[in-house]
PDB file of C-alpha atoms in Angstrom:
ATOM      1  CA  UNK A   1      42.184  19.962  19.341  1.00 42.00           C
ATOM      2  CA  UNK A   2      38.309  19.759  19.428  1.00 45.00           C
ATOM      3  CA  UNK A   3      37.880  23.427  18.852  1.00 46.00           C
ATOM      4  CA  UNK A   4      40.160  23.332  15.892  1.00 50.00           C
ATOM      5  CA  UNK A   5      38.337  20.634  14.240  1.00 49.00           C
ATOM      6  CA  UNK A   6      35.066  22.499  14.849  1.00 46.00           C
ATOM      7  CA  UNK A   7      36.553  25.674  13.200  1.00 79.00           C
ATOM      8  CA  UNK A   8      37.711  23.577  10.220  1.00 83.00           C
ATOM      9  CA  UNK A   9      34.104  22.080   9.788  1.00 84.00           C
ATOM     10  CA  UNK A  10      32.508  25.439  10.090  1.00 84.00           C
ATOM     11  CA  UNK A  11      34.944  26.716   7.711  1.00 89.00           C
ATOM     12  CA  UNK A  12      34.451  23.935   5.079  1.00 88.00           C
ATOM     13  CA  UNK A  13      30.560  24.022   5.099  1.00 85.00           C
ATOM     14  CA  UNK A  14      30.886  28.218   4.509  1.00 88.00           C
ATOM     15  CA  UNK A  15      33.075  27.128   1.461  1.00 90.00           C
ATOM     16  CA  UNK A  16      30.760  24.964   0.339  1.00 87.00           C
ATOM     17  CA  UNK A  17      27.810  27.429   0.911  1.00 83.00           C
ATOM     18  CA  UNK A  18      29.679  30.077  -1.132  1.00 87.00           C
ATOM     19  CA  UNK A  19      30.214  27.508  -3.943  1.00 87.00           C
ATOM     20  CA  UNK A  20      26.668  27.030  -4.227  1.00 80.00           C
ATOM     21  CA  UNK A  21      25.952  30.499  -4.303  1.00 77.00           C
ATOM     22  CA  UNK A  22      28.186  31.597  -7.335  1.00 78.00           C
ATOM     23  CA  UNK A  23      29.143  29.857 -10.655  1.00 79.00           C
ATOM     24  CA  UNK A  24      33.021  30.767 -10.305  1.00 85.00           C
ATOM     25  CA  UNK A  25      35.292  32.206  -7.623  1.00 90.00           C
ATOM     26  CA  UNK A  26      38.865  33.149  -7.537  1.00 90.00           C
ATOM     27  CA  UNK A  27      41.406  31.903  -4.946  1.00 90.00           C
ATOM     28  CA  UNK A  28      41.610  35.180  -3.340  1.00 91.00           C
ATOM     29  CA  UNK A  29      37.746  35.938  -3.361  1.00 90.00           C
ATOM     30  CA  UNK A  30      37.372  32.998  -1.328  1.00 93.00           C
ATOM     31  CA  UNK A  31      40.159  33.675   1.242  1.00 92.00           C
ATOM     32  CA  UNK A  32      39.012  37.013   1.597  1.00 92.00           C
ATOM     33  CA  UNK A  33      35.270  35.985   2.532  1.00 92.00           C
ATOM     34  CA  UNK A  34      36.293  33.075   4.597  1.00 92.00           C
ATOM     35  CA  UNK A  35      39.124  35.134   6.353  1.00 91.00           C
ATOM     36  CA  UNK A  36      42.002  32.556   5.627  1.00 92.00           C
ATOM     37  CA  UNK A  37      44.965  32.499   3.385  1.00 92.00           C
ATOM     38  CA  UNK A  38      44.728  30.937  -0.290  1.00 90.00           C
ATOM     39  CA  UNK A  39      46.742  27.801   0.743  1.00 92.00           C
ATOM     40  CA  UNK A  40      43.807  27.162   3.235  1.00 93.00           C
ATOM     41  CA  UNK A  41      41.309  27.267   0.517  1.00 93.00           C
ATOM     42  CA  UNK A  42      43.024  24.883  -1.428  1.00 92.00           C
ATOM     43  CA  UNK A  43      43.261  22.497   1.589  1.00 93.00           C
ATOM     44  CA  UNK A  44      39.397  22.925   1.945  1.00 93.00           C
ATOM     45  CA  UNK A  45      38.769  22.446  -1.311  1.00 93.00           C
ATOM     46  CA  UNK A  46      40.531  19.121  -1.025  1.00 93.00           C
ATOM     47  CA  UNK A  47      38.465  18.089   1.958  1.00 90.00           C
ATOM     48  CA  UNK A  48      35.042  18.701  -0.232  1.00 89.00           C
ATOM     49  CA  UNK A  49      36.526  16.982  -3.008  1.00 88.00           C
ATOM     50  CA  UNK A  50      37.253  14.025  -0.428  1.00 88.00           C
ATOM     51  CA  UNK A  51      33.577  14.172   0.827  1.00 83.00           C
ATOM     52  CA  UNK A  52      32.523  13.812  -2.903  1.00 82.00           C
ATOM     53  CA  UNK A  53      31.845  17.365  -4.266  1.00 85.00           C
ATOM     54  CA  UNK A  54      33.299  17.903  -7.496  1.00 86.00           C
ATOM     55  CA  UNK A  55      35.107  21.192  -7.003  1.00 89.00           C
ATOM     56  CA  UNK A  56      36.845  22.173 -10.319  1.00 90.00           C
ATOM     57  CA  UNK A  57      39.806  24.705 -10.460  1.00 89.00           C
ATOM     58  CA  UNK A  58      40.277  26.662 -13.757  1.00 83.00           C
ATOM     59  CA  UNK A  59      43.523  28.639 -14.748  1.00 77.00           C
ATOM     60  CA  UNK A  60      44.272  31.864 -16.364  1.00 69.00           C
ATOM     61  CA  UNK A  61      41.638  34.617 -17.007  1.00 61.00           C
ATOM     62  CA  UNK A  62      38.230  33.677 -16.035  1.00 56.00           C
ATOM     63  CA  UNK A  63      39.456  30.617 -14.353  1.00 68.00           C
ATOM     64  CA  UNK A  64      38.686  29.764 -10.623  1.00 87.00           C
ATOM     65  CA  UNK A  65      36.948  27.465  -8.165  1.00 91.00           C
ATOM     66  CA  UNK A  66      33.546  25.958  -9.323  1.00 88.00           C
ATOM     67  CA  UNK A  67      31.122  23.333  -7.912  1.00 85.00           C
ATOM     68  CA  UNK A  68      30.588  20.802 -11.110  1.00 82.00           C
ATOM     69  CA  UNK A  69      27.676  18.185 -11.309  1.00 75.00           C
ATOM     70  CA  UNK A  70      29.004  14.662 -10.371  1.00 65.00           C
ATOM     71  CA  UNK A  71      28.100  10.997 -10.729  1.00 55.00           C
ATOM     72  CA  UNK A  72      26.425  11.155  -7.194  1.00 61.00           C
ATOM     73  CA  UNK A  73      24.370  13.736  -5.660  1.00 62.00           C
ATOM     74  CA  UNK A  74      26.307  14.914  -2.672  1.00 66.00           C
ATOM     75  CA  UNK A  75      24.740  16.566   0.289  1.00 70.00           C
ATOM     76  CA  UNK A  76      23.494  20.291  -0.415  1.00 70.00           C
ATOM     77  CA  UNK A  77      23.508  23.251   1.991  1.00 73.00           C
ATOM     78  CA  UNK A  78      20.534  25.046   2.361  1.00 76.00           C
ATOM     79  CA  UNK A  79      19.956  28.625   4.322  1.00 77.00           C
ATOM     80  CA  UNK A  80      16.689  29.022   6.123  1.00 76.00           C
ATOM     81  CA  UNK A  81      14.690  30.631   3.182  1.00 75.00           C
ATOM     82  CA  UNK A  82      16.117  27.727   0.872  1.00 75.00           C
ATOM     83  CA  UNK A  83      14.821  24.844   3.280  1.00 75.00           C
ATOM     84  CA  UNK A  84      11.516  26.517   3.942  1.00 72.00           C
ATOM     85  CA  UNK A  85      10.736  27.116   0.245  1.00 72.00           C
ATOM     86  CA  UNK A  86      11.965  23.427  -0.544  1.00 75.00           C
ATOM     87  CA  UNK A  87       9.825  21.690   2.376  1.00 73.00           C
ATOM     88  CA  UNK A  88       6.444  23.721   1.225  1.00 65.00           C
ATOM     89  CA  UNK A  89       7.295  23.220  -2.549  1.00 69.00           C
ATOM     90  CA  UNK A  90       7.429  19.206  -1.160  1.00 73.00           C
ATOM     91  CA  UNK A  91       4.251  19.457   0.418  1.00 66.00           C
ATOM     92  CA  UNK A  92       2.361  20.638  -2.429  1.00 60.00           C
ATOM     93  CA  UNK A  93       3.858  17.998  -4.453  1.00 62.00           C
ATOM     94  CA  UNK A  94       2.853  15.356  -2.044  1.00 62.00           C
ATOM     95  CA  UNK A  95      -0.662  15.547  -3.328  1.00 54.00           C
ATOM     96  CA  UNK A  96       0.242  15.235  -7.113  1.00 51.00           C
ATOM     97  CA  UNK A  97      -0.516  12.053  -9.071  1.00 44.00           C
ATOM     98  CA  UNK A  98       3.103  12.166 -10.620  1.00 43.00           C
ATOM     99  CA  UNK A  99       5.822  13.127  -8.082  1.00 49.00           C
ATOM    100  CA  UNK A 100       3.549  12.465  -4.541  1.00 58.00           C
ATOM    101  CA  UNK A 101       5.695   9.479  -3.879  1.00 64.00           C
ATOM    102  CA  UNK A 102       9.002  10.961  -4.556  1.00 69.00           C
ATOM    103  CA  UNK A 103       7.932  14.287  -2.791  1.00 71.00           C
ATOM    104  CA  UNK A 104       7.109  12.629   0.417  1.00 70.00           C
ATOM    105  CA  UNK A 105      10.297  10.340   0.483  1.00 72.00           C
ATOM    106  CA  UNK A 106      11.999  13.719   0.403  1.00 73.00           C
ATOM    107  CA  UNK A 107       9.758  15.271   2.844  1.00 71.00           C
ATOM    108  CA  UNK A 108      10.743  12.501   5.613  1.00 70.00           C
ATOM    109  CA  UNK A 109      14.385  13.041   5.226  1.00 69.00           C
ATOM    110  CA  UNK A 110      14.174  16.826   5.705  1.00 72.00           C
ATOM    111  CA  UNK A 111      11.665  16.200   8.626  1.00 71.00           C
ATOM    112  CA  UNK A 112      14.503  14.349  10.397  1.00 66.00           C
ATOM    113  CA  UNK A 113      16.777  17.493  10.439  1.00 66.00           C
ATOM    114  CA  UNK A 114      14.414  20.520  10.006  1.00 73.00           C
ATOM    115  CA  UNK A 115      15.109  23.035  12.807  1.00 76.00           C
ATOM    116  CA  UNK A 116      12.562  23.786  15.349  1.00 75.00           C
ATOM    117  CA  UNK A 117      12.530  27.275  14.551  1.00 74.00           C
ATOM    118  CA  UNK A 118      11.611  26.709  10.990  1.00 75.00           C
ATOM    119  CA  UNK A 119       8.804  24.513  11.428  1.00 70.00           C
ATOM    120  CA  UNK A 120       6.216  26.944  12.280  1.00 69.00           C
ATOM    121  CA  UNK A 121       6.895  29.268   9.406  1.00 68.00           C
ATOM    122  CA  UNK A 122       6.552  25.852   6.938  1.00 68.00           C
ATOM    123  CA  UNK A 123       3.014  24.971   8.699  1.00 65.00           C
ATOM    124  CA  UNK A 124       2.201  28.775   7.953  1.00 61.00           C
ATOM    125  CA  UNK A 125       3.149  28.621   4.389  1.00 57.00           C
ATOM    126  CA  UNK A 126       1.880  25.428   3.567  1.00 58.00           C
ATOM    127  CA  UNK A 127      -1.751  26.213   4.312  1.00 53.00           C
ATOM    128  CA  UNK A 128      -1.599  28.743   1.988  1.00 49.00           C
ATOM    129  CA  UNK A 129      -0.582  26.381  -0.735  1.00 51.00           C
ATOM    130  CA  UNK A 130      -3.592  25.111  -2.640  1.00 49.00           C
ATOM    131  CA  UNK A 131      -4.066  23.233  -6.266  1.00 48.00           C
ATOM    132  CA  UNK A 132      -7.326  23.786  -8.656  1.00 45.00           C
ATOM    133  CA  UNK A 133      -6.411  20.704 -10.390  1.00 44.00           C
ATOM    134  CA  UNK A 134      -8.385  17.521  -9.944  1.00 48.00           C
ATOM    135  CA  UNK A 135      -6.308  15.159  -8.014  1.00 55.00           C
ATOM    136  CA  UNK A 136      -6.082  13.213  -4.645  1.00 58.00           C
ATOM    137  CA  UNK A 137      -8.795  13.872  -1.902  1.00 65.00           C
ATOM    138  CA  UNK A 138      -6.993  16.649   0.529  1.00 68.00           C
ATOM    139  CA  UNK A 139      -5.072  15.218   3.346  1.00 74.00           C
ATOM    140  CA  UNK A 140      -3.482  17.144   5.872  1.00 75.00           C
ATOM    141  CA  UNK A 141       0.309  17.519   5.477  1.00 73.00           C
ATOM    142  CA  UNK A 142       1.063  16.850   9.207  1.00 77.00           C
ATOM    143  CA  UNK A 143      -0.692  13.564   9.023  1.00 83.00           C
ATOM    144  CA  UNK A 144       1.283  12.554   5.900  1.00 80.00           C
ATOM    145  CA  UNK A 145       4.300  13.612   7.709  1.00 78.00           C
ATOM    146  CA  UNK A 146       3.353  11.749  11.064  1.00 84.00           C
ATOM    147  CA  UNK A 147       2.617   8.673   9.338  1.00 86.00           C
ATOM    148  CA  UNK A 148       5.742   8.478   6.895  1.00 82.00           C
ATOM    149  CA  UNK A 149       7.956   9.052  10.013  1.00 81.00           C
ATOM    150  CA  UNK A 150       6.107   6.347  11.966  1.00 86.00           C
ATOM    151  CA  UNK A 151       6.853   4.048   8.768  1.00 86.00           C
ATOM    152  CA  UNK A 152      10.680   4.898   8.714  1.00 81.00           C
ATOM    153  CA  UNK A 153      11.291   4.795  12.470  1.00 82.00           C
ATOM    154  CA  UNK A 154       8.993   1.841  13.036  1.00 87.00           C
ATOM    155  CA  UNK A 155       7.085   2.888  15.544  1.00 91.00           C
ATOM    156  CA  UNK A 156       3.348   2.253  16.364  1.00 94.00           C
ATOM    157  CA  UNK A 157       0.825   4.758  15.227  1.00 96.00           C
ATOM    158  CA  UNK A 158      -2.720   5.489  16.287  1.00 96.00           C
ATOM    159  CA  UNK A 159      -5.546   7.270  14.801  1.00 96.00           C
ATOM    160  CA  UNK A 160      -9.247   7.682  15.083  1.00 95.00           C
ATOM    161  CA  UNK A 161     -11.262   5.840  12.091  1.00 95.00           C
ATOM    162  CA  UNK A 162     -14.804   5.220  11.102  1.00 92.00           C
ATOM    163  CA  UNK A 163     -16.429   1.896  12.028  1.00 86.00           C
ATOM    164  CA  UNK A 164     -19.946   1.718  10.879  1.00 83.00           C
ATOM    165  CA  UNK A 165     -21.682   4.516  12.688  1.00 86.00           C
ATOM    166  CA  UNK A 166     -18.750   5.606  15.148  1.00 91.00           C
ATOM    167  CA  UNK A 167     -15.221   6.456  14.923  1.00 92.00           C
ATOM    168  CA  UNK A 168     -13.056   3.773  16.776  1.00 93.00           C
ATOM    169  CA  UNK A 169      -9.406   4.435  17.985  1.00 95.00           C
ATOM    170  CA  UNK A 170      -6.994   2.209  15.896  1.00 95.00           C
ATOM    171  CA  UNK A 171      -3.650   1.007  16.944  1.00 95.00           C
ATOM    172  CA  UNK A 172      -1.026   0.147  14.163  1.00 95.00           C
ATOM    173  CA  UNK A 173       2.138  -0.938  13.127  1.00 95.00           C
ATOM    174  CA  UNK A 174       2.613   0.965   9.735  1.00 93.00           C
ATOM    175  CA  UNK A 175       4.555  -0.335   7.084  1.00 91.00           C
ATOM    176  CA  UNK A 176       3.913   1.866   3.779  1.00 88.00           C
ATOM    177  CA  UNK A 177       2.119   4.909   2.463  1.00 84.00           C
ATOM    178  CA  UNK A 178       0.757   3.931  -1.009  1.00 83.00           C
ATOM    179  CA  UNK A 179      -0.792   6.657  -3.365  1.00 77.00           C
ATOM    180  CA  UNK A 180      -3.559   5.626  -5.781  1.00 75.00           C
ATOM    181  CA  UNK A 181      -4.884   8.416  -8.335  1.00 69.00           C
ATOM    182  CA  UNK A 182      -7.296   9.574  -6.104  1.00 73.00           C
ATOM    183  CA  UNK A 183      -6.129   9.097  -2.616  1.00 79.00           C
ATOM    184  CA  UNK A 184      -3.488   8.350   0.016  1.00 83.00           C
ATOM    185  CA  UNK A 185      -3.542   4.876   2.051  1.00 87.00           C
ATOM    186  CA  UNK A 186      -1.699   3.273   4.986  1.00 90.00           C
ATOM    187  CA  UNK A 187      -1.030  -0.250   5.100  1.00 92.00           C
ATOM    188  CA  UNK A 188      -0.220  -1.394   8.538  1.00 94.00           C
ATOM    189  CA  UNK A 189      -0.771  -4.226  10.859  1.00 96.00           C
ATOM    190  CA  UNK A 190      -3.936  -3.837  12.937  1.00 95.00           C
ATOM    191  CA  UNK A 191      -2.820  -4.901  16.467  1.00 94.00           C
ATOM    192  CA  UNK A 192      -6.379  -4.903  17.558  1.00 90.00           C
ATOM    193  CA  UNK A 193      -8.046  -7.061  14.904  1.00 90.00           C
ATOM    194  CA  UNK A 194      -4.586  -9.015  14.368  1.00 90.00           C
ATOM    195  CA  UNK A 195      -4.260  -8.812  10.526  1.00 92.00           C
ATOM    196  CA  UNK A 196      -3.107  -6.730   7.643  1.00 94.00           C
ATOM    197  CA  UNK A 197      -5.326  -3.688   7.020  1.00 91.00           C
ATOM    198  CA  UNK A 198      -5.419  -0.672   4.466  1.00 90.00           C
ATOM    199  CA  UNK A 199      -6.648   2.822   5.899  1.00 93.00           C
ATOM    200  CA  UNK A 200      -7.539   5.839   3.672  1.00 90.00           C
ATOM    201  CA  UNK A 201      -5.784   8.945   5.365  1.00 90.00           C
ATOM    202  CA  UNK A 202      -8.442  11.272   4.321  1.00 88.00           C
ATOM    203  CA  UNK A 203     -10.578   9.512   6.644  1.00 91.00           C
ATOM    204  CA  UNK A 204      -8.341   9.504   9.841  1.00 93.00           C
ATOM    205  CA  UNK A 205      -8.706  11.760  12.855  1.00 93.00           C
ATOM    206  CA  UNK A 206      -6.004  12.602  15.580  1.00 94.00           C
ATOM    207  CA  UNK A 207      -3.438  10.988  14.006  1.00 94.00           C
ATOM    208  CA  UNK A 208      -0.305  10.359  16.356  1.00 94.00           C
ATOM    209  CA  UNK A 209       2.867   8.364  16.425  1.00 91.00           C
ATOM    210  CA  UNK A 210       4.264   6.499  19.688  1.00 88.00           C
ATOM    211  CA  UNK A 211       7.295   5.932  20.688  1.00 84.00           C
ATOM    212  CA  UNK A 212       6.798   1.899  21.296  1.00 86.00           C
ATOM    213  CA  UNK A 213       9.200   0.363  18.589  1.00 87.00           C
ATOM    214  CA  UNK A 214       7.867  -2.846  16.739  1.00 90.00           C
ATOM    215  CA  UNK A 215       9.901  -5.533  14.916  1.00 90.00           C
ATOM    216  CA  UNK A 216       8.496  -5.467  11.200  1.00 89.00           C
ATOM    217  CA  UNK A 217       6.624  -8.367  10.224  1.00 92.00           C
ATOM    218  CA  UNK A 218       6.557 -10.235   6.847  1.00 92.00           C
ATOM    219  CA  UNK A 219       4.338  -8.161   4.930  1.00 89.00           C
ATOM    220  CA  UNK A 220       2.407  -8.426   1.516  1.00 88.00           C
ATOM    221  CA  UNK A 221       3.370  -6.194  -1.481  1.00 85.00           C
ATOM    222  CA  UNK A 222       1.946  -2.757  -0.378  1.00 84.00           C
ATOM    223  CA  UNK A 223       0.828  -1.427  -3.845  1.00 82.00           C
ATOM    224  CA  UNK A 224      -0.861  -4.646  -4.679  1.00 81.00           C
ATOM    225  CA  UNK A 225      -2.831  -5.261  -1.324  1.00 85.00           C
ATOM    226  CA  UNK A 226      -4.004  -1.770  -1.348  1.00 84.00           C
ATOM    227  CA  UNK A 227      -4.822  -1.890  -5.198  1.00 81.00           C
ATOM    228  CA  UNK A 228      -6.484  -5.457  -4.691  1.00 78.00           C
ATOM    229  CA  UNK A 229      -8.640  -4.032  -1.868  1.00 78.00           C
ATOM    230  CA  UNK A 230      -9.709  -0.967  -3.448  1.00 76.00           C
ATOM    231  CA  UNK A 231     -10.602  -2.420  -6.742  1.00 73.00           C
ATOM    232  CA  UNK A 232     -12.471  -5.670  -5.096  1.00 68.00           C
ATOM    233  CA  UNK A 233     -12.184  -6.530  -1.616  1.00 69.00           C
ATOM    234  CA  UNK A 234     -14.433  -3.901  -0.273  1.00 69.00           C
ATOM    235  CA  UNK A 235     -17.179  -5.125  -2.498  1.00 79.00           C
ATOM    236  CA  UNK A 236     -19.935  -7.641  -1.642  1.00 83.00           C
ATOM    237  CA  UNK A 237     -19.225  -9.429  -4.961  1.00 86.00           C
ATOM    238  CA  UNK A 238     -16.139  -9.799  -6.751  1.00 85.00           C
ATOM    239  CA  UNK A 239     -14.992 -11.903 -10.125  1.00 89.00           C
ATOM    240  CA  UNK A 240     -11.846 -13.133 -11.891  1.00 90.00           C
ATOM    241  CA  UNK A 241     -11.583 -13.271 -15.191  1.00 93.00           C
ATOM    242  CA  UNK A 242      -9.274 -14.591 -18.055  1.00 94.00           C
ATOM    243  CA  UNK A 243      -9.124 -11.655 -20.676  1.00 94.00           C
ATOM    244  CA  UNK A 244      -7.583 -12.566 -24.096  1.00 94.00           C
ATOM    245  CA  UNK A 245      -5.966  -8.916 -24.585  1.00 93.00           C
ATOM    246  CA  UNK A 246      -2.389  -7.786 -23.592  1.00 93.00           C
ATOM    247  CA  UNK A 247      -2.416  -6.527 -19.718  1.00 90.00           C
ATOM    248  CA  UNK A 248      -1.169  -3.332 -21.224  1.00 90.00           C
ATOM    249  CA  UNK A 249      -4.307  -2.727 -23.373  1.00 93.00           C
ATOM    250  CA  UNK A 250      -6.347  -3.711 -20.641  1.00 92.00           C
ATOM    251  CA  UNK A 251      -4.735  -1.395 -18.058  1.00 88.00           C
ATOM    252  CA  UNK A 252      -5.456   1.705 -20.361  1.00 89.00           C
ATOM    253  CA  UNK A 253      -8.798   0.928 -20.277  1.00 90.00           C
ATOM    254  CA  UNK A 254      -9.732   0.571 -16.738  1.00 86.00           C
ATOM    255  CA  UNK A 255      -8.134   3.012 -13.752  1.00 80.00           C
ATOM    256  CA  UNK A 256      -6.274   1.234 -11.159  1.00 77.00           C
ATOM    257  CA  UNK A 257      -8.938   1.619  -8.583  1.00 74.00           C
ATOM    258  CA  UNK A 258     -11.578  -0.249 -10.477  1.00 80.00           C
ATOM    259  CA  UNK A 259      -9.355  -3.575 -11.244  1.00 84.00           C
ATOM    260  CA  UNK A 260      -6.061  -5.296 -10.791  1.00 85.00           C
ATOM    261  CA  UNK A 261      -4.919  -6.459 -13.949  1.00 89.00           C
ATOM    262  CA  UNK A 262      -2.107  -9.019 -13.977  1.00 89.00           C
ATOM    263  CA  UNK A 263      -0.149 -10.469 -17.014  1.00 90.00           C
ATOM    264  CA  UNK A 264      -0.660 -13.937 -18.261  1.00 91.00           C
ATOM    265  CA  UNK A 265       1.593 -14.759 -21.178  1.00 85.00           C
ATOM    266  CA  UNK A 266       1.819 -12.029 -23.971  1.00 85.00           C
ATOM    267  CA  UNK A 267      -1.532 -11.755 -25.207  1.00 91.00           C
ATOM    268  CA  UNK A 268      -3.699 -12.645 -22.143  1.00 94.00           C
ATOM    269  CA  UNK A 269      -4.290 -10.957 -18.728  1.00 94.00           C
ATOM    270  CA  UNK A 270      -6.139 -11.861 -15.353  1.00 92.00           C
ATOM    271  CA  UNK A 271      -8.577  -9.288 -14.110  1.00 92.00           C
ATOM    272  CA  UNK A 272      -9.864  -9.022 -10.710  1.00 89.00           C
ATOM    273  CA  UNK A 273     -12.774  -6.529 -10.032  1.00 87.00           C
ATOM    274  CA  UNK A 274     -15.536  -6.022  -7.781  1.00 85.00           C
ATOM    275  CA  UNK A 275     -18.690  -4.426  -7.675  1.00 85.00           C
ATOM    276  CA  UNK A 276     -22.540  -4.011  -5.825  1.00 85.00           C
ATOM    277  CA  UNK A 277     -23.701  -7.194  -7.984  1.00 87.00           C
ATOM    278  CA  UNK A 278     -22.632 -10.119  -9.873  1.00 86.00           C
ATOM    279  CA  UNK A 279     -24.374  -8.646 -12.766  1.00 87.00           C
ATOM    280  CA  UNK A 280     -22.252  -5.486 -12.502  1.00 88.00           C
ATOM    281  CA  UNK A 281     -18.871  -7.315 -12.367  1.00 86.00           C
ATOM    282  CA  UNK A 282     -19.761  -9.001 -15.408  1.00 89.00           C
ATOM    283  CA  UNK A 283     -20.940  -5.859 -17.350  1.00 88.00           C
ATOM    284  CA  UNK A 284     -17.407  -4.067 -16.293  1.00 86.00           C
ATOM    285  CA  UNK A 285     -15.573  -6.973 -18.358  1.00 90.00           C
ATOM    286  CA  UNK A 286     -18.141  -7.418 -21.054  1.00 89.00           C
ATOM    287  CA  UNK A 287     -17.774  -3.575 -21.817  1.00 90.00           C
ATOM    288  CA  UNK A 288     -13.915  -4.190 -22.263  1.00 92.00           C
ATOM    289  CA  UNK A 289     -14.534  -5.722 -25.647  1.00 91.00           C
ATOM    290  CA  UNK A 290     -12.354  -8.532 -25.448  1.00 94.00           C
ATOM    291  CA  UNK A 291     -13.234 -12.254 -25.106  1.00 93.00           C
ATOM    292  CA  UNK A 292     -13.006 -13.296 -21.611  1.00 93.00           C
ATOM    293  CA  UNK A 293     -13.801 -16.408 -19.726  1.00 91.00           C
ATOM    294  CA  UNK A 294     -14.763 -16.693 -15.748  1.00 91.00           C
ATOM    295  CA  UNK A 295     -12.567 -18.456 -13.674  1.00 91.00           C
ATOM    296  CA  UNK A 296     -14.344 -17.643 -10.294  1.00 88.00           C
ATOM    297  CA  UNK A 297     -16.678 -17.587  -8.705  1.00 89.00           C
ATOM    298  CA  UNK A 298     -18.832 -20.613 -10.005  1.00 88.00           C
ATOM    299  CA  UNK A 299     -22.035 -18.677  -9.545  1.00 89.00           C
ATOM    300  CA  UNK A 300     -20.641 -15.813 -12.097  1.00 88.00           C
ATOM    301  CA  UNK A 301     -20.429 -18.399 -15.076  1.00 86.00           C
ATOM    302  CA  UNK A 302     -24.267 -18.998 -14.412  1.00 86.00           C
ATOM    303  CA  UNK A 303     -24.967 -15.227 -14.524  1.00 86.00           C
ATOM    304  CA  UNK A 304     -23.373 -15.026 -17.928  1.00 87.00           C
ATOM    305  CA  UNK A 305     -25.789 -17.665 -19.351  1.00 86.00           C
ATOM    306  CA  UNK A 306     -28.678 -15.797 -17.774  1.00 86.00           C
ATOM    307  CA  UNK A 307     -27.438 -12.308 -18.869  1.00 85.00           C
ATOM    308  CA  UNK A 308     -26.558 -13.977 -22.596  1.00 85.00           C
ATOM    309  CA  UNK A 309     -30.327 -15.234 -22.788  1.00 85.00           C
ATOM    310  CA  UNK A 310     -31.852 -11.858 -21.973  1.00 84.00           C
ATOM    311  CA  UNK A 311     -29.604  -9.969 -24.300  1.00 82.00           C
ATOM    312  CA  UNK A 312     -30.408 -12.455 -26.978  1.00 85.00           C
ATOM    313  CA  UNK A 313     -33.902 -11.962 -26.237  1.00 83.00           C
ATOM    314  CA  UNK A 314     -33.731  -8.359 -26.259  1.00 83.00           C
ATOM    315  CA  UNK A 315     -32.132  -8.422 -29.809  1.00 78.00           C
ATOM    316  CA  UNK A 316     -34.619 -10.852 -31.536  1.00 75.00           C
ATOM    317  CA  UNK A 317     -36.843  -9.191 -34.031  1.00 76.00           C
ATOM    318  CA  UNK A 318     -40.283  -7.982 -33.062  1.00 69.00           C
ATOM    319  CA  UNK A 319     -42.970  -9.733 -34.554  1.00 65.00           C
ATOM    320  CA  UNK A 320     -46.403  -7.941 -35.451  1.00 62.00           C
ATOM    321  CA  UNK A 321     -49.451  -9.527 -34.428  1.00 56.00           C
TER     322      UNK A 321
END
């Protein structure tokens, strides 16, 4: 019985593979290729339909069986060459600014089922794929795959990471990978520092996933946490402003890595930014060209008055003596 079931499964998969190769097959053609009767072909077509594959049957001249589009995307059957080409293309796309996140999600699904015999071919081919377009800092595809898998499987990860003048080993509970216009980041709970941290993937070394599973903790919004850290938290000085312009207008003026922009009504927004000095923070917002108010810190308002006096003085007419 088990052998019959396995034989049926293999035959149905073979039928699916044939339907994906060519637009239309006649019943006798499929029966001949599969070594079965036309009646068995009809039964197997019914099994594919029950699994969600929209197999259409046409009558008369030019008729036959064809695999059509459906409302849902059913599983696809790939041969070795198609699987390798798909994975290599996704590895290249994972560094892109538009499709990077979707490519990485697809990669983690394929990584779970990719046969071992194909992995060395994927690694060899992916090493020859490069891009001349400006984009994210290059990241080892294996690092992306390892961390994405650790996030998916909820297992601890470890890696070397710069700390001052040395590289220290970090143990983390990985939560999400976040992509900015220029870099990949990992949001993770740092077990040694007992808190949430974001890490740049291009700074990591010796990345590994452990077998120790963890129970996910309540986590901050990954994209917002990383963006705020990149735009302000890493700087010695940061400011918060109420800008009198729509959030969409301000977002179009500043990159996401330079400021966090939050909508505050239809015509105003909150802007959080950081820099090496309070004056630099003020100039970032001033150059946007919109009216604004300083929300905090209080000393930033004092610097506004000092800079205003300097600007007024610089703009005063020069008297001849």
